[in-house]
XYZ file of C-alpha atoms in Angstrom:
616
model
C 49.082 -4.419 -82.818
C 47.548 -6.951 -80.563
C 45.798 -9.605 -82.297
C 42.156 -8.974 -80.634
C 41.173 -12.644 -81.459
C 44.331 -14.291 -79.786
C 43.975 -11.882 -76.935
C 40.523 -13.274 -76.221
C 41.914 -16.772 -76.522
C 44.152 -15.767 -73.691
C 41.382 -14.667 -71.329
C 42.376 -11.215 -71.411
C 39.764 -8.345 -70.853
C 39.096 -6.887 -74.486
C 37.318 -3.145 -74.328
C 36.175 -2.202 -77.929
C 35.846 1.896 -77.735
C 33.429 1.542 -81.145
C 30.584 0.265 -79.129
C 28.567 2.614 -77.644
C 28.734 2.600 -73.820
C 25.147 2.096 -72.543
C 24.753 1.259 -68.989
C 20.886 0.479 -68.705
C 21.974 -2.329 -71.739
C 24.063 -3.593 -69.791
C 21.784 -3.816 -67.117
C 19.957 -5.888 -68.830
C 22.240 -8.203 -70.430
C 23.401 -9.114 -67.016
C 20.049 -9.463 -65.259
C 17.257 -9.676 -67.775
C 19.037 -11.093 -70.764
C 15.298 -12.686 -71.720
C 14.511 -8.961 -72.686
C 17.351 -8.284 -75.484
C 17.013 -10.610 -78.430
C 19.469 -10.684 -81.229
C 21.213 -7.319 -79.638
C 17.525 -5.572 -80.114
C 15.413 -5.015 -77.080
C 11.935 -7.425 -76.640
C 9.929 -4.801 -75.985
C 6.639 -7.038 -75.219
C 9.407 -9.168 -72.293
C 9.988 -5.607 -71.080
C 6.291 -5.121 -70.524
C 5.679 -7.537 -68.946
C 9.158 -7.157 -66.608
C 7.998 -3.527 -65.700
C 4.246 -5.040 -65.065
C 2.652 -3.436 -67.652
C 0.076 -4.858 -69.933
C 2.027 -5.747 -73.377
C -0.776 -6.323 -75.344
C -2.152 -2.485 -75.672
C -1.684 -0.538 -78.254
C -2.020 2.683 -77.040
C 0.436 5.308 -77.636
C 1.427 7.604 -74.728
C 1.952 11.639 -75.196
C 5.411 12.542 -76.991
C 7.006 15.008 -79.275
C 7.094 13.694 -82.820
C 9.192 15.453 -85.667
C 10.911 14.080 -88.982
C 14.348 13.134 -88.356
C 13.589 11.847 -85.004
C 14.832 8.312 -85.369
C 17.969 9.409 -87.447
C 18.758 11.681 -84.335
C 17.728 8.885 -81.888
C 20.923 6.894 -83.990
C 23.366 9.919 -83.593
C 23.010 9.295 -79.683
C 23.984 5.451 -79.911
C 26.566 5.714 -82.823
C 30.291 5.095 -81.832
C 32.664 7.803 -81.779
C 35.446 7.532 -84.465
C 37.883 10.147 -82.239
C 39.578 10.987 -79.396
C 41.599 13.475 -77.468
C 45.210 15.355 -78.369
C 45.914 17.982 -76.249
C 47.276 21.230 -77.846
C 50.568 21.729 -74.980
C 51.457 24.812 -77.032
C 48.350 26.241 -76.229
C 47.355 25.013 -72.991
C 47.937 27.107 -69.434
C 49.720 26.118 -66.063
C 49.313 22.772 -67.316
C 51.043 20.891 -64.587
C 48.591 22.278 -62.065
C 45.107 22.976 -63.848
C 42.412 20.743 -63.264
C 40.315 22.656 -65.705
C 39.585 21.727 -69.669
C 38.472 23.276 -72.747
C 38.367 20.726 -76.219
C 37.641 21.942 -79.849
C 35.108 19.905 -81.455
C 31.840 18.625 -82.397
C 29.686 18.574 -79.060
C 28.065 15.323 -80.262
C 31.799 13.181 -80.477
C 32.980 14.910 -77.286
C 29.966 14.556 -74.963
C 30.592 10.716 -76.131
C 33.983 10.890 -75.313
C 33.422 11.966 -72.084
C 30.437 9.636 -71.064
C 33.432 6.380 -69.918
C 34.701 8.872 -67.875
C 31.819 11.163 -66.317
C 29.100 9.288 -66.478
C 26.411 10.661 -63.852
C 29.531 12.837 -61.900
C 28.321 16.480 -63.682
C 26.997 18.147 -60.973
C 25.683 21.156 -63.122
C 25.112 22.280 -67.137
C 24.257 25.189 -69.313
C 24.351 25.725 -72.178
C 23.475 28.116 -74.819
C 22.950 26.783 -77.656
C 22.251 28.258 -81.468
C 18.776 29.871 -81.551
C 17.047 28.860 -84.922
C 15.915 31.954 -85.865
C 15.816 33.463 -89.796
C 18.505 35.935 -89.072
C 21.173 33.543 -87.758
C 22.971 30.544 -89.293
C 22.391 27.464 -87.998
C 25.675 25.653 -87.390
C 26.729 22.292 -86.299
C 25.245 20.430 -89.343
C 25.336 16.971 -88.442
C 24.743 15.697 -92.077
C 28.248 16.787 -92.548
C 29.885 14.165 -90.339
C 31.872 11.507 -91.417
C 29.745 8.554 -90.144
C 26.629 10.287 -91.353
C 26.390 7.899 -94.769
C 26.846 5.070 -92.698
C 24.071 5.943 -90.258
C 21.645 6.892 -93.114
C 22.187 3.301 -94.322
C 21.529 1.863 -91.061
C 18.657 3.797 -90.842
C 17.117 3.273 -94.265
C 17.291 6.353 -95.526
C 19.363 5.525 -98.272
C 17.822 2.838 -100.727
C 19.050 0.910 -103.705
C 17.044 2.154 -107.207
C 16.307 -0.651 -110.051
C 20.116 0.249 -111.762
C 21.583 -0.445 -108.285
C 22.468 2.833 -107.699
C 22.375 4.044 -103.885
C 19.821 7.017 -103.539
C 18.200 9.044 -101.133
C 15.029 7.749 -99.635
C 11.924 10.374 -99.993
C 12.137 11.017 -96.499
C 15.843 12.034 -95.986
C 14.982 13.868 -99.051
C 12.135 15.911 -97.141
C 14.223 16.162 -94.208
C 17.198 17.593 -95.763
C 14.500 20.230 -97.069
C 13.049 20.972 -93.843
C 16.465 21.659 -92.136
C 17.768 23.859 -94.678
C 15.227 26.351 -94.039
C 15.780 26.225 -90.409
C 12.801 24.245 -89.264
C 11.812 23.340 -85.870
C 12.559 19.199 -87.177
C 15.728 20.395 -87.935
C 16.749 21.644 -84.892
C 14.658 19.271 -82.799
C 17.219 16.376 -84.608
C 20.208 18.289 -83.948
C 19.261 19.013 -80.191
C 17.991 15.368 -79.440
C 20.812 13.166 -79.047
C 22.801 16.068 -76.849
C 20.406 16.323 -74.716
C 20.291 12.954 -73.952
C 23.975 12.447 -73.573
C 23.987 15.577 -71.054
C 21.486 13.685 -69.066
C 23.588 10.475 -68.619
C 26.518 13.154 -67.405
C 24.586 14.597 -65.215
C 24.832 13.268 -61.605
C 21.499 12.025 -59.628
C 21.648 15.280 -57.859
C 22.718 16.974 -60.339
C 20.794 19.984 -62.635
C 21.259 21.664 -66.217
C 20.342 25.146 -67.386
C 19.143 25.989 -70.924
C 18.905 29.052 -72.542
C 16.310 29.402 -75.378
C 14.287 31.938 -77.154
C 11.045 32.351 -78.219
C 11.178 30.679 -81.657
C 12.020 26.923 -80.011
C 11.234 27.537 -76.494
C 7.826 25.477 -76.607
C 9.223 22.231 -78.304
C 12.359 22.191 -76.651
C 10.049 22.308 -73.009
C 8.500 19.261 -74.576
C 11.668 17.455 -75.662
C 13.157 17.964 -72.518
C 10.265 16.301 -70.616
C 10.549 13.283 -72.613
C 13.955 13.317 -72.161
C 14.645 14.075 -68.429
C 10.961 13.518 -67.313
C 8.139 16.026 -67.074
C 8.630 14.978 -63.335
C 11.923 16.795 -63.258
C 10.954 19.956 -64.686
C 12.592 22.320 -61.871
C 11.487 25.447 -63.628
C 11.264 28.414 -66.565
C 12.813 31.354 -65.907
C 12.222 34.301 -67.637
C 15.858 36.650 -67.920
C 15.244 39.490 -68.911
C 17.819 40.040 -71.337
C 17.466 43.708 -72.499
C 17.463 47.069 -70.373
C 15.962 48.833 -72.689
C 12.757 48.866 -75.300
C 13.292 48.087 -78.737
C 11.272 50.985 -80.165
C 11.821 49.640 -83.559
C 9.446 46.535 -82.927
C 6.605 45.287 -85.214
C 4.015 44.178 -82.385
C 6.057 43.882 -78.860
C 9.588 44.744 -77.564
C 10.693 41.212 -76.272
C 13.123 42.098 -73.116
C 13.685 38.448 -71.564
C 14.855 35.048 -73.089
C 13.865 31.991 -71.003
C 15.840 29.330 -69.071
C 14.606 25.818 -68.697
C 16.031 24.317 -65.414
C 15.560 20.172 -65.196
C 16.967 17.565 -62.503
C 18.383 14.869 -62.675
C 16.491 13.337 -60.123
C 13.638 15.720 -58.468
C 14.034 13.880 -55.362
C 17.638 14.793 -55.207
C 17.657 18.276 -56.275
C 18.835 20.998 -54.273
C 18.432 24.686 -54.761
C 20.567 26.458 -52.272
C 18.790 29.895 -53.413
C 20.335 33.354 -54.015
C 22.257 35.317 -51.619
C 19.991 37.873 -49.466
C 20.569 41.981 -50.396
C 20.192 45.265 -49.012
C 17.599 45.806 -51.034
C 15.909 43.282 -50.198
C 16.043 44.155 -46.654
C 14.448 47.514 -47.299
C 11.211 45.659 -47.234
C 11.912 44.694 -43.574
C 10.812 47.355 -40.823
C 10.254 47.067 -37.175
C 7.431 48.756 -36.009
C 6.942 47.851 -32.417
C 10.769 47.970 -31.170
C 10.919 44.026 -30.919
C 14.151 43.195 -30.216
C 14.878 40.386 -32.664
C 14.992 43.366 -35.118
C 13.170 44.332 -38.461
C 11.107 42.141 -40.002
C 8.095 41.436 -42.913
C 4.829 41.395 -42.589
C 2.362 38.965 -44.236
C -1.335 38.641 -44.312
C -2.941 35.167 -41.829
C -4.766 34.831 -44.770
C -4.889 33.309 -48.106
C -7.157 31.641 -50.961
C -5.520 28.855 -50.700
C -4.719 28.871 -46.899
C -4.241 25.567 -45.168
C -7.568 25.997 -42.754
C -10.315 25.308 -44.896
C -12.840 26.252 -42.152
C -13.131 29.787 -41.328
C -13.066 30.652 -37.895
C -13.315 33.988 -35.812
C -10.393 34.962 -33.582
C -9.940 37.521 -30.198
C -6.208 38.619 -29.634
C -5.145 39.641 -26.155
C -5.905 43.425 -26.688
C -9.995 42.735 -27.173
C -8.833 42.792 -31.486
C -10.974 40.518 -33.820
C -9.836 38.820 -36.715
C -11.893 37.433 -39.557
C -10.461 36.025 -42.695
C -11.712 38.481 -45.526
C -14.537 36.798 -47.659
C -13.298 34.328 -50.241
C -9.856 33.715 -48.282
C -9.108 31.000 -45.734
C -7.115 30.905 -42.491
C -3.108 30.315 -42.914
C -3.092 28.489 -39.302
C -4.875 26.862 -36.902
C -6.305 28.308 -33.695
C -3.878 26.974 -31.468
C -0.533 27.940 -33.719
C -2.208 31.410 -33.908
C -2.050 31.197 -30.776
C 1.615 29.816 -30.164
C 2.352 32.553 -32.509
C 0.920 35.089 -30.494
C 2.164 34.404 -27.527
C 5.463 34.265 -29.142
C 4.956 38.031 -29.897
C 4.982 37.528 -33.486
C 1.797 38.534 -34.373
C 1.917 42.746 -35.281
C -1.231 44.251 -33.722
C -1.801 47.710 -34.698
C -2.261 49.730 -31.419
C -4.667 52.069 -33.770
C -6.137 49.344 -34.892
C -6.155 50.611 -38.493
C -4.171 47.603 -39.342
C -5.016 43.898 -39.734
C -3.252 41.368 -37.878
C 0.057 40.258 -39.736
C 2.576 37.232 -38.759
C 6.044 38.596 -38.384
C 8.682 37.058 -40.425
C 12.370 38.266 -39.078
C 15.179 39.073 -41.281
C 17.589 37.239 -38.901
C 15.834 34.367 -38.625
C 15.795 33.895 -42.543
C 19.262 32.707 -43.514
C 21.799 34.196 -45.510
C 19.432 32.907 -49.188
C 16.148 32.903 -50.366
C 14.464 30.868 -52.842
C 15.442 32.487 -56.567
C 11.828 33.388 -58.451
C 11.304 33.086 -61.879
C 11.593 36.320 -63.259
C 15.335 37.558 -63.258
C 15.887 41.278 -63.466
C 18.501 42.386 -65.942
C 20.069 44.599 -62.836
C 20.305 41.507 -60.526
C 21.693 39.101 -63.308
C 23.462 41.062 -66.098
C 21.554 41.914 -69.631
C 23.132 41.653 -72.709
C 23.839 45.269 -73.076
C 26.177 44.444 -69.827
C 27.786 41.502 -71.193
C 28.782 43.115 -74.891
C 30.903 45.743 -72.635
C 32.355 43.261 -70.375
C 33.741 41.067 -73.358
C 34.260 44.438 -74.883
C 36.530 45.035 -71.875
C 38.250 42.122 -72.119
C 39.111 41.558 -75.455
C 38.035 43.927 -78.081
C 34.492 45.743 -78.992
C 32.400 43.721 -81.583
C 34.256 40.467 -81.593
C 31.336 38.635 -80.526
C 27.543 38.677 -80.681
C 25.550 38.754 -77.716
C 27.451 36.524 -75.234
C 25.712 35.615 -71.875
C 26.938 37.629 -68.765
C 28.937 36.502 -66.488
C 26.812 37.181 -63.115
C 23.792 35.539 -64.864
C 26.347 32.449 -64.937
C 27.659 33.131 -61.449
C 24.183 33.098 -59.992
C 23.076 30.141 -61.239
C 26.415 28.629 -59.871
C 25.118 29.863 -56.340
C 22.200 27.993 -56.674
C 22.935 24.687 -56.902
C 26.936 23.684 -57.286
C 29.468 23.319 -54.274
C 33.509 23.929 -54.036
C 34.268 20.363 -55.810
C 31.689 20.061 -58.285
C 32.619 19.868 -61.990
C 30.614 22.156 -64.345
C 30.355 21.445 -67.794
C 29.325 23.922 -70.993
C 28.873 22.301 -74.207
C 28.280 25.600 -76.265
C 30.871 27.335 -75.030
C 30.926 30.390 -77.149
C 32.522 33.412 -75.785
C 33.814 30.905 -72.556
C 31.612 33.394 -70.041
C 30.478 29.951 -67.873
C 34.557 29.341 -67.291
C 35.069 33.007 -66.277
C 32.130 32.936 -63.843
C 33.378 29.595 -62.257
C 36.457 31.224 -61.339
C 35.254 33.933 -60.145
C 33.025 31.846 -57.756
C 36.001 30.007 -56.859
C 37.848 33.599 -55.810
C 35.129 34.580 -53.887
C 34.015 31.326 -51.973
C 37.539 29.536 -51.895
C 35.668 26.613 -54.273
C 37.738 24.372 -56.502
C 35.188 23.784 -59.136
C 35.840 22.316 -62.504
C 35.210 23.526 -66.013
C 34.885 21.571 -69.106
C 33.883 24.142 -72.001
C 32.980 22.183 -75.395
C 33.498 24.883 -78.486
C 33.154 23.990 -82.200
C 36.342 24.963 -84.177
C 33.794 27.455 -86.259
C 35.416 29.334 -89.271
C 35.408 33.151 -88.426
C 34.344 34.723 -92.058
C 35.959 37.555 -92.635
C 32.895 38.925 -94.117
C 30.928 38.395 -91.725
C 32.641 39.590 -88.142
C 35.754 41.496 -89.601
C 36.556 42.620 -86.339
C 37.034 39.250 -84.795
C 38.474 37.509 -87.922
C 41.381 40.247 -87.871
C 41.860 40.324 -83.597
C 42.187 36.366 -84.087
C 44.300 36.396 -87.070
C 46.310 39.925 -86.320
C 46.562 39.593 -82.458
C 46.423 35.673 -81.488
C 48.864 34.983 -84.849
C 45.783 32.128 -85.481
C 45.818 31.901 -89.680
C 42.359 30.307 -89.934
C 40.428 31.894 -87.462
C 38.040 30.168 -85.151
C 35.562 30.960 -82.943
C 37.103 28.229 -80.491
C 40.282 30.788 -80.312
C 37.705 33.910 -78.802
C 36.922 30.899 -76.154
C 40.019 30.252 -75.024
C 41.667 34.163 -75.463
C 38.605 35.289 -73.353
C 39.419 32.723 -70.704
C 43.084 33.156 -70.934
C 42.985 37.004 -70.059
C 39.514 36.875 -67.865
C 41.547 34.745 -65.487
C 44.706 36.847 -65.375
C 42.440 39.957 -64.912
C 41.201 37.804 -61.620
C 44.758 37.496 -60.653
C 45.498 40.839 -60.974
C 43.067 42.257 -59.028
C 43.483 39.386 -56.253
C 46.407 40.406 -54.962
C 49.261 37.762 -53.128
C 46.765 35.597 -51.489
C 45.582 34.097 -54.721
C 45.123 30.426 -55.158
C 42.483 30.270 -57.438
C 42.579 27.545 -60.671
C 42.935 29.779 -63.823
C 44.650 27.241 -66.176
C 43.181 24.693 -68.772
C 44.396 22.282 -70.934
C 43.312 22.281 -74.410
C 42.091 19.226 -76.140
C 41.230 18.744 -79.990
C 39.875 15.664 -81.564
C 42.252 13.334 -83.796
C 40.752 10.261 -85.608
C 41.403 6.880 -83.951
C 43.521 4.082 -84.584
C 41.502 1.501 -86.398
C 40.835 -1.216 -88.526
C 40.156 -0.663 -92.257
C 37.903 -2.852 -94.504
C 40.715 -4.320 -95.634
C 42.182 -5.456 -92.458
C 44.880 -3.392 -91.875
C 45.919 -1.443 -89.122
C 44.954 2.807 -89.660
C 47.280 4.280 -87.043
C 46.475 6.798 -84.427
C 47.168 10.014 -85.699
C 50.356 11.484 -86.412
C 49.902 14.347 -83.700
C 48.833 11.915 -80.724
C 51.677 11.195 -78.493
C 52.182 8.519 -76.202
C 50.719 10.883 -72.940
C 47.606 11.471 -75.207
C 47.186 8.005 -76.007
C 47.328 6.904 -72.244
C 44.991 10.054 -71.349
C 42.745 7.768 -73.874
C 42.926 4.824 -72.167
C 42.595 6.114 -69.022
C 39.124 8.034 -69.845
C 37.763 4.524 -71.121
C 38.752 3.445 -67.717
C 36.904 6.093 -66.069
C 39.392 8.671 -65.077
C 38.035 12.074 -65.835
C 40.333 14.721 -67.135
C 41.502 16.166 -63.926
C 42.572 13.029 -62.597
C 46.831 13.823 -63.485
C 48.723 11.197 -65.444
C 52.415 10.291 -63.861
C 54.672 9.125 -66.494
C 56.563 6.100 -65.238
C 58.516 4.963 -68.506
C 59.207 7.921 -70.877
C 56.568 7.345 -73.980
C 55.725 3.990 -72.666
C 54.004 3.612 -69.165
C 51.517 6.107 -67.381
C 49.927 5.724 -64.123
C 46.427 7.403 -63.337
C 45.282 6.815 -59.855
C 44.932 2.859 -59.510
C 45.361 2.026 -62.938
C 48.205 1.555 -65.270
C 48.239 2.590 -69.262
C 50.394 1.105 -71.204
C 51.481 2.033 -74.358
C 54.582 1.155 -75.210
C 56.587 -2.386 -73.972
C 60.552 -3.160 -72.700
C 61.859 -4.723 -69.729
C 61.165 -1.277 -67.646
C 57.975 -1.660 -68.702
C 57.555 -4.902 -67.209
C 59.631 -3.857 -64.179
C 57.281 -1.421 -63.461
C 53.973 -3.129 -63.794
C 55.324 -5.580 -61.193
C 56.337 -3.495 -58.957
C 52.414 -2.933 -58.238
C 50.604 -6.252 -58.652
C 47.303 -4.134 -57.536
C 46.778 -1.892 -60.243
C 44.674 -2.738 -63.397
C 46.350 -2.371 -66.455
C 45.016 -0.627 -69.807
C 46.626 -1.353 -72.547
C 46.581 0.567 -76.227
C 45.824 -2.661 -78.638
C 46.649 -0.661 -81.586
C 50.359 -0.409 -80.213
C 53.413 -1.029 -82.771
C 53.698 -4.626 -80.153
C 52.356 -7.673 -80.637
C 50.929 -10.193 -78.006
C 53.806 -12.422 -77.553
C 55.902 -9.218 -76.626
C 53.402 -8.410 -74.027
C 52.867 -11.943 -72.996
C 56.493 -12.293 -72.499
C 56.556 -9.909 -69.908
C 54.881 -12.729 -67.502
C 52.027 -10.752 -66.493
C 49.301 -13.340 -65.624
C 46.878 -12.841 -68.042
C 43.725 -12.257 -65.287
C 41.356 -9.210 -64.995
C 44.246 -7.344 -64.298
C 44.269 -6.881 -68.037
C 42.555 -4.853 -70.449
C 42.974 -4.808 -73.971
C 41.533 -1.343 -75.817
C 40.741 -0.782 -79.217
């Protein structure tokens, strides 16, 4: 190990991977270091920074739950993993730009933020509904650092024997999230959310699925946490072809989809492709020969002319606006649009005046609504038989179909984007991507997040035996549906491509391991015994801000990896040094918890400058 005091001494850069990366802190620690105070922020010195006036009290509009501040803490806490990639289990490794890890959402979306911070061009995610009938999973009061947090926190307290003790409040709250409350999942969703948002690019746009039971807090949480001012939309999908005759009050068909930017400003919405159908609507009924088109009233209650006007066309007609309903134009672009001949005058006259909008003349999209039809994006009757079709009837509840997916992909992402999925589930977001990709010659990037979630054989027989019988998995996992589902949906696209098929179907497979580290004691807890040297660089090259597709080039077996313009170093020899000479440009990233000491690395005369970082 390097001694992280001596290294300092030396001048060498020293990158400590328990502190939570925070750029906005370290904004301010560069530029308004009178605002921080002790490591806490001066809230009254930010006031007065931002011009407002310090000395009010008043509180603005927010959600408010219990458990709020402990999930506030989950967001900021340090992430005691990182990445091992399963080889064994991985697919056209060599090539793939694509990734799938098994883990807690929470410690991977921190993982990832060195590396992808504001670069995700698009989200969704699906995550658990809390509704009576399901369990809710991903309990974060199960998590290692959890007891630490809860002391940070003060929600453990010391009782008159000295005894440590829940407080009445983590008492109330464990309560409260055992029976599935909205605080429960409101603390669970919080610090997610937030970490999606620093992922997300400035352009960039995430989809959430919800249903009824949560749908009106989570709109509220994600306005505080994106901004009410980049609320894009709520779409209602309607889920279900059919009516549930078996219902108390109504049949709910449709679950709802909360859209949010980034940055509104930013946002763009390339639409949905035009149809067939949709050109039914288009006739031509005067033989003009720019073809059929739509007709549309030139007026409207809230038309743009607010004074109402009477108007002659060329054949003697008269137009009025109908009472309560304003003009859509002026005179004089009625007029332009007239003598443009796209104003439809009835030669009967049993017809009022209607501007002609031209089906050629409207581009190849249109602007998605907010009602989506279960025939134009998939219900969940569809997507059972498609996963059905795939794998094996049953094995999975109620996945999300893959054009509902594919559509949203339209919208907004381009070729390169990367695409991320945090509740991965049945992997349906990775099969739509590369189906997009087949049909648009894209290259977009997945990165499906999946919880390594016990399949009970009690409870989905059907999947616990297809993992354990078919995959040769002995503790079955729901993580091994998500990456069966996009093993075979990928050769199924292959298969029906054809030769010409150059389409990204591989993945690597990541799992977390604990870190290297420190104990109380002093002494050195080494990486995990199923980390190898590549996975250890792949480390060190994510805190340097290579995302996962970026390919690592072994230069020294076990020892030295290049990743673009930088250099990880994990083990040291005289090739090593050799090596990082040969290149006096790149920066160098070096593993601090390495069996090496700082002499041996000093001794390989590599000027100790800010060439050099040091990561622990």
């Amino acid at each position: 190990m390097i001694d992280k005091k001596e290294a300092q001494k030396k001048g060498l850069n020293i990158i400590d991977s328990t502190k939570e990366n925070n750029p906005l802190k370290s904004i301010l620690e560069k530029h308004f270091p009178d605002t921080l105070s002790e490591g806490q922020v001066n809230l009254k010195a930010l006031a007065m920074l931002l011009g407002l006036d310090s000395h009010s009290n008043t509180q603005g509009y927010e959600l408010t739950f219990t458990g709020k501040g402990l999930a506030n803490t989950l967001y900021t806490t340090p992430v005691e993993y990182e990445l091992s990639e399963e080889v064994e289990r991985s697919k056209e490794r060599e090539s793939t730009e694509n990734s799938i890890i098994i883990g807690d959402n929470l410690d991977v979306l921190k993982i990832l933020k060195s590396a992808y911070y504001e670069k995700i061009k698009m989200i969704y995610i699906d995550p658990p509904y809390n509704t009576k009938n399901e369990n809710f999973i991903y309990p974060d009061d199960f998590r290692k650092d959890y007891k630490k947090i809860l002391r940070e926190v003060g929600l453990l307290e010391i009782d008159e024997e000295g005894n440590e003790i829940e407080s009445k409040t983590l008492q109330t709250f464990r309560n409260i999230t055992g029976s599935r409350s909205h605080s429960g999942w409101l603390s669970f969703m919080l610090p997610r959310l937030k970490l999606a948002r620093d992922l997300l690019r400035e352009d960039g746009v995430i989809f959430v699925s919800i249903d009824e039971n949560e749908q009106a807090n989570l709109k509220i949480l994600c306005d505080e946490i994106f901004g009410e001012e980049n609320f894009v939309a709520q779409v209602a999908w309607q889920n279900l072809d059919t009516i549930k005759n078996d219902s108390k009050y109504f049949s709910t068909n449709h679950e709802n989809i909360l859209v949010y930017a980034k940055n509104i400003l930013l946002v763009e919405i390339h639409g949905i492709k035009k149809t067939e159908k949709q050109r039914a609507y288009y006739k031509n009924y005067d033989s003009d020969d720019r073809g059929d088109y739509l007709l549309t009233p030139l007026h409207a209650k809230s038309g743009t002319e607010k004074s109402i006007y009477q108007y002659t066309f060329g054949n003697g007609q008269i137009w009025t606006p109908p009472s309560g309903t304003y003009p859509r134009y002026s005179k004089e672009h009625l007029k332009e649009l007239e003598n443009d001949n796209r104003i439809f005058l009835d030669p009967e006259g049993k017809k009022a005046p209607q501007r002609k909008t031209f089906w050629s003349e409207t581009g190849d999209r249109m602007p998605p609504v907010s009602f989506w039809k279960y025939e134009d994006f998939g219900s969940t009757r569809q997507s059972n038989q498609e996963l059905s079709n795939i794998l094996t009837k049953g094995i999975f509840q109620n996945p999300k179909p893959v054009k509902l997916v594919y559509k949203i992909l339209e919208m907004v992402s381009k070729q390169d984007d990367i695409i991320l999925d945090f509740f991965a589930g049945s992997g349906t977001t990775a099969q739509a991507v590369m189906e997009l990709n087949a049909e648009d010659g894209g290259n977009r990037k997945f990165i499906l997040v999946q919880l390594p979630e016990e399949i009970k054989e009690d409870k989905n027989k059907t999947a616990y035996n297809f993992v354990r019988n078919k995959l040769g998995r002995s503790e079955p996992k729901i993580s091994d549906i998500t990456i069966e589902r996009v093993n075979r949906a990928g050769d199924k696209l292959r298969d029906e491509s054809g030769e010409e098929f150059s389409v990204d179907i591989g993945y690597h497979v990541y799992s977390l391991r604990e870190k290297a580290k420190l104990s109380d004691k002093g002494s050195i807890i080494p990486h995990s015994a199923n980390i190898t040297p590549s996975d250890i660089a792949r480390n060190l090259a994510l805190f340097a801000g290579k995302p996962l597709h970026i390919p690592l080039e072994e230069l020294v077996k076990d020892k030295l990896f290049a990743c673009e313009d930088i250099l990880c170093v994990v083990g040291i020899d005289k090739e090593v040094e050799l090596k990082i000479l040969e290149d006096k440009n790149k920066a160098i990233f070096i593993d601090g918890y390495g069996t090496y000491t700082l002499e041996s690395f000093l001794n390989l005369n590599i000027p100790s400058d800010e060439r050099v970082n040091v990561v622990y």
